[in-house]
Amino acid sequence: MLLFSIIASSVAPSLALLTYFYLKDKYDQEPLHMVLRVFLLGLLIVFPVMIIQRGLTLGLGENPFVDSFFISSGVEEFLKWFVLYHMIYNHTEFDEPYDGILYAVAISLGFATVENVLYAWYSHASVGTMFIRALLPVSGHALFGVMMGYYIGRARFAEGKVVKKYLIYSFLFSWFVHGVYDLILSTMANYWIWFIIPLMASLWYGGMGKVKRANSRSPFRFLKREEEVNIYK
């Protein structure tokens, strides 16, 4: 019973957020099995991330800035980006800009799920703690994914030199914001909430703007409008 409670409280926020972003795909929803496959990839990359991070910590020592921007966000965001680029970027199902956001959110939430389960199990976290984690690290990973996926989507449907620029942006922006998030939590023990709330609010506001802009660039939006017009004829 205890094991079930831990798993349920750890997994539920990720599934809720994944469902939310899945339903935000307005014009051509992705096959559910593809989204779940990418979510599973997020689960699996936790283990190489842990190994790499452990090695870097032993080699570089413990420093809040290094840990936040290189060992933590650097390794995590790069591996997410690497998997998305090599396994999803050229996939035939990636056929509109919003798909970049959806797949990046899926892999990020897969990662966050395992991280959440491990935290709940080893720290014997209370319900209140798990609720705070749902609002902060879990939704944080989802929003880092929105940022990464938005620019991957821009790159996928761009041409020329801007493709490389957007691919670089897709990693750099998610890495930087994730690093800032980690640095706040690791260096501001008493006042972190005064910084993390504005950061999360700005991420949600900016993320929803990116969701709207990505959907507005869908090549299927005109087909959808044509179908709606035909219904009322």
CSV table of C-alpha atoms in Angstrom, one decimal:
chain,number,residue,atom,x,y,z
A,1,MET,CA,0.0,0.0,0.0
A,2,LEU,CA,2.8,2.4,0.9
A,3,LEU,CA,4.6,1.6,-2.4
A,4,PHE,CA,1.4,2.2,-4.3
A,5,SER,CA,1.0,5.6,-2.6
A,6,ILE,CA,4.6,6.6,-3.3
A,7,ILE,CA,4.3,5.7,-7.0
A,8,ALA,CA,0.9,7.3,-7.4
A,9,SER,CA,1.9,10.6,-5.8
A,10,SER,CA,5.1,10.6,-7.9
A,11,VAL,CA,3.6,9.7,-11.3
A,12,ALA,CA,0.3,11.5,-11.2
A,13,PRO,CA,1.7,15.1,-11.7
A,14,SER,CA,3.7,14.0,-14.7
A,15,LEU,CA,0.8,12.3,-16.3
A,16,ALA,CA,-1.5,15.2,-15.6
A,17,LEU,CA,0.9,17.7,-17.2
A,18,LEU,CA,1.5,15.3,-20.2
A,19,THR,CA,-2.2,15.1,-20.8
A,20,TYR,CA,-2.5,18.9,-20.6
A,21,PHE,CA,0.1,19.5,-23.2
A,22,TYR,CA,-1.2,16.6,-25.4
A,23,LEU,CA,-4.6,18.2,-25.5
A,24,LYS,CA,-3.0,21.6,-26.4
A,25,ASP,CA,-2.1,20.1,-29.8
A,26,LYS,CA,-5.0,21.9,-31.6
A,27,TYR,CA,-4.7,20.7,-35.2
A,28,ASP,CA,-3.1,17.3,-35.6
A,29,GLN,CA,-2.7,15.3,-32.4
A,30,GLU,CA,0.2,12.9,-32.3
A,31,PRO,CA,-0.3,9.2,-32.0
A,32,LEU,CA,-0.5,8.4,-28.3
A,33,HIS,CA,2.0,5.5,-28.7
A,34,MET,CA,4.6,7.9,-30.0
A,35,VAL,CA,4.2,10.3,-27.1
A,36,LEU,CA,4.3,7.4,-24.6
A,37,ARG,CA,7.4,6.0,-26.3
A,38,VAL,CA,9.2,9.4,-25.9
A,39,PHE,CA,8.0,9.5,-22.2
A,40,LEU,CA,9.6,6.1,-21.7
A,41,LEU,CA,12.8,7.4,-23.2
A,42,GLY,CA,12.8,10.1,-20.6
A,43,LEU,CA,12.4,7.4,-17.9
A,44,LEU,CA,15.4,5.5,-19.3
A,45,ILE,CA,17.9,8.4,-19.6
A,46,VAL,CA,17.8,9.0,-15.9
A,47,PHE,CA,20.3,6.2,-15.4
A,48,PRO,CA,23.1,7.4,-17.8
A,49,VAL,CA,22.4,10.9,-16.4
A,50,MET,CA,23.1,9.7,-12.8
A,51,ILE,CA,26.3,8.0,-13.9
A,52,ILE,CA,27.6,11.0,-15.8
A,53,GLN,CA,26.7,13.4,-13.0
A,54,ARG,CA,28.4,11.2,-10.4
A,55,GLY,CA,31.5,11.1,-12.4
A,56,LEU,CA,31.5,14.9,-13.0
A,57,THR,CA,30.9,15.6,-9.3
A,58,LEU,CA,33.9,13.4,-8.3
A,59,GLY,CA,36.0,15.2,-10.9
A,60,LEU,CA,34.9,18.8,-10.5
A,61,GLY,CA,34.1,18.8,-6.8
A,62,GLU,CA,31.1,20.5,-5.2
A,63,ASN,CA,30.4,24.1,-6.3
A,64,PRO,CA,26.9,25.5,-6.5
A,65,PHE,CA,27.5,27.3,-9.8
A,66,VAL,CA,29.2,24.3,-11.5
A,67,ASP,CA,26.7,21.9,-10.1
A,68,SER,CA,23.7,24.0,-11.2
A,69,PHE,CA,24.8,24.9,-14.7
A,70,PHE,CA,27.0,22.0,-15.8
A,71,ILE,CA,26.6,18.9,-13.7
A,72,SER,CA,22.8,19.2,-13.2
A,73,SER,CA,21.2,21.2,-16.0
A,74,GLY,CA,24.0,20.8,-18.5
A,75,VAL,CA,23.9,17.0,-18.4
A,76,GLU,CA,20.2,16.6,-18.1
A,77,GLU,CA,19.2,19.1,-20.8
A,78,PHE,CA,21.9,17.9,-23.2
A,79,LEU,CA,20.9,14.3,-23.0
A,80,LYS,CA,17.2,15.2,-23.5
A,81,TRP,CA,18.2,17.3,-26.5
A,82,PHE,CA,20.5,14.6,-27.9
A,83,VAL,CA,17.8,11.9,-27.7
A,84,LEU,CA,15.1,14.2,-29.3
A,85,TYR,CA,17.4,15.3,-32.1
A,86,HIS,CA,18.6,11.8,-33.0
A,87,MET,CA,15.3,9.8,-32.5
A,88,ILE,CA,12.5,12.3,-33.1
A,89,TYR,CA,13.7,15.3,-35.1
A,90,ASN,CA,13.5,13.5,-38.5
A,91,HIS,CA,10.6,11.2,-37.7
A,92,THR,CA,7.6,11.3,-40.1
A,93,GLU,CA,5.2,12.0,-37.2
A,94,PHE,CA,7.0,15.2,-36.4
A,95,ASP,CA,4.9,17.1,-38.9
A,96,GLU,CA,4.1,20.5,-37.2
A,97,PRO,CA,6.0,22.9,-35.0
A,98,TYR,CA,3.9,22.1,-31.8
A,99,ASP,CA,5.1,18.5,-32.0
A,100,GLY,CA,8.6,19.7,-30.9
A,101,ILE,CA,7.0,21.0,-27.7
A,102,LEU,CA,4.9,17.9,-27.1
A,103,TYR,CA,7.8,15.5,-27.5
A,104,ALA,CA,10.2,17.6,-25.5
A,105,VAL,CA,7.7,17.9,-22.7
A,106,ALA,CA,7.1,14.1,-22.8
A,107,ILE,CA,10.8,13.2,-22.5
A,108,SER,CA,11.2,15.9,-19.7
A,109,LEU,CA,8.3,14.5,-17.8
A,110,GLY,CA,9.5,11.0,-18.2
A,111,PHE,CA,12.8,12.1,-16.6
A,112,ALA,CA,11.0,14.0,-13.9
A,113,THR,CA,8.8,11.0,-13.0
A,114,VAL,CA,11.8,8.7,-12.1
A,115,GLU,CA,13.4,11.6,-10.3
A,116,ASN,CA,10.2,12.1,-8.3
A,117,VAL,CA,9.8,8.4,-7.5
A,118,LEU,CA,13.4,8.1,-6.3
A,119,TYR,CA,13.0,11.3,-4.1
A,120,ALA,CA,9.8,10.1,-2.6
A,121,TRP,CA,11.2,6.6,-1.9
A,122,TYR,CA,14.5,7.6,-0.3
A,123,SER,CA,13.3,10.6,1.6
A,124,HIS,CA,10.0,9.2,2.8
A,125,ALA,CA,8.4,12.4,1.5
A,126,SER,CA,5.0,13.6,2.9
A,127,VAL,CA,2.0,14.4,0.8
A,128,GLY,CA,2.7,18.1,1.3
A,129,THR,CA,6.2,17.7,0.0
A,130,MET,CA,5.1,15.8,-3.1
A,131,PHE,CA,2.5,18.5,-3.8
A,132,ILE,CA,5.3,21.2,-3.7
A,133,ARG,CA,7.4,19.0,-6.0
A,134,ALA,CA,4.5,18.8,-8.4
A,135,LEU,CA,4.4,22.6,-8.6
A,136,LEU,CA,8.1,23.1,-8.8
A,137,PRO,CA,10.5,20.5,-10.1
A,138,VAL,CA,8.0,18.4,-12.1
A,139,SER,CA,6.3,21.4,-13.8
A,140,GLY,CA,9.7,23.0,-14.1
A,141,HIS,CA,11.0,20.1,-16.2
A,142,ALA,CA,7.8,20.4,-18.3
A,143,LEU,CA,8.4,24.1,-18.9
A,144,PHE,CA,12.1,23.5,-19.7
A,145,GLY,CA,10.8,21.0,-22.3
A,146,VAL,CA,8.4,23.7,-23.7
A,147,MET,CA,11.4,26.0,-24.3
A,148,MET,CA,13.5,23.3,-25.8
A,149,GLY,CA,10.7,21.9,-28.0
A,150,TYR,CA,9.6,25.3,-29.3
A,151,TYR,CA,13.0,26.0,-30.9
A,152,ILE,CA,13.3,22.4,-32.1
A,153,GLY,CA,10.0,22.9,-33.8
A,154,ARG,CA,11.2,26.1,-35.3
A,155,ALA,CA,14.3,24.4,-36.6
A,156,ARG,CA,12.4,21.4,-38.1
A,157,PHE,CA,10.4,23.7,-40.4
A,158,ALA,CA,12.9,26.3,-41.1
A,159,GLU,CA,15.5,26.5,-43.9
A,160,GLY,CA,19.0,27.7,-44.4
A,161,LYS,CA,21.3,28.9,-41.6
A,162,VAL,CA,18.5,29.6,-39.1
A,163,VAL,CA,18.0,25.9,-38.7
A,164,LYS,CA,21.3,25.6,-36.8
A,165,LYS,CA,20.6,28.7,-34.9
A,166,TYR,CA,17.3,27.4,-33.6
A,167,LEU,CA,18.8,24.0,-32.7
A,168,ILE,CA,21.4,25.8,-30.6
A,169,TYR,CA,18.7,27.9,-29.0
A,170,SER,CA,16.7,24.8,-28.2
A,171,PHE,CA,19.5,23.6,-25.9
A,172,LEU,CA,20.9,26.9,-24.7
A,173,PHE,CA,17.6,28.4,-23.4
A,174,SER,CA,16.4,25.3,-21.6
A,175,TRP,CA,19.9,24.8,-20.1
A,176,PHE,CA,20.2,28.3,-18.9
A,177,VAL,CA,16.7,28.5,-17.3
A,178,HIS,CA,17.2,25.1,-15.7
A,179,GLY,CA,20.6,26.2,-14.3
A,180,VAL,CA,19.1,29.4,-12.9
A,181,TYR,CA,16.3,27.3,-11.3
A,182,ASP,CA,18.8,25.0,-9.7
A,183,LEU,CA,21.1,27.8,-8.6
A,184,ILE,CA,18.3,29.5,-6.7
A,185,LEU,CA,17.4,26.4,-4.8
A,186,SER,CA,21.0,25.5,-4.0
A,187,THR,CA,22.2,29.0,-2.8
A,188,MET,CA,19.1,30.7,-1.3
A,189,ALA,CA,18.1,28.4,1.6
A,190,ASN,CA,16.0,31.1,3.4
A,191,TYR,CA,14.7,33.3,0.5
A,192,TRP,CA,14.4,30.9,-2.4
A,193,ILE,CA,10.6,31.2,-2.6
A,194,TRP,CA,10.8,34.9,-3.4
A,195,PHE,CA,12.8,34.1,-6.5
A,196,ILE,CA,11.4,30.8,-7.6
A,197,ILE,CA,7.8,31.9,-7.7
A,198,PRO,CA,8.5,34.8,-10.1
A,199,LEU,CA,10.7,32.5,-12.2
A,200,MET,CA,8.0,29.8,-12.4
A,201,ALA,CA,5.3,32.4,-13.2
A,202,SER,CA,7.4,33.8,-16.0
A,203,LEU,CA,8.1,30.3,-17.4
A,204,TRP,CA,4.4,29.5,-17.4
A,205,TYR,CA,3.5,32.8,-19.1
A,206,GLY,CA,6.3,32.5,-21.6
A,207,GLY,CA,5.6,28.8,-22.2
A,208,MET,CA,1.9,29.3,-22.9
A,209,GLY,CA,2.9,32.0,-25.4
A,210,LYS,CA,5.2,29.6,-27.1
A,211,VAL,CA,2.5,26.9,-27.2
A,212,LYS,CA,0.1,29.4,-28.9
A,213,ARG,CA,2.8,30.6,-31.4
A,214,ALA,CA,3.8,27.0,-32.2
A,215,ASN,CA,0.1,26.1,-32.9
A,216,SER,CA,-0.3,29.2,-35.1
A,217,ARG,CA,2.5,27.9,-37.4
A,218,SER,CA,0.8,24.5,-37.9
A,219,PRO,CA,0.4,23.7,-41.6
A,220,PHE,CA,-2.8,21.9,-40.7
A,221,ARG,CA,-4.6,25.0,-39.2
A,222,PHE,CA,-6.0,25.9,-42.6
A,223,LEU,CA,-7.4,22.4,-43.2
A,224,LYS,CA,-9.0,22.6,-39.8
A,225,ARG,CA,-10.7,25.9,-40.5
A,226,GLU,CA,-11.9,24.6,-43.9
A,227,GLU,CA,-13.5,21.6,-42.2
A,228,GLU,CA,-15.2,23.9,-39.7
A,229,VAL,CA,-16.6,26.1,-42.5
A,230,ASN,CA,-17.9,23.0,-44.4
A,231,ILE,CA,-19.8,21.8,-41.3
A,232,TYR,CA,-21.8,25.0,-41.2
A,233,LYS,CA,-22.6,25.2,-44.9
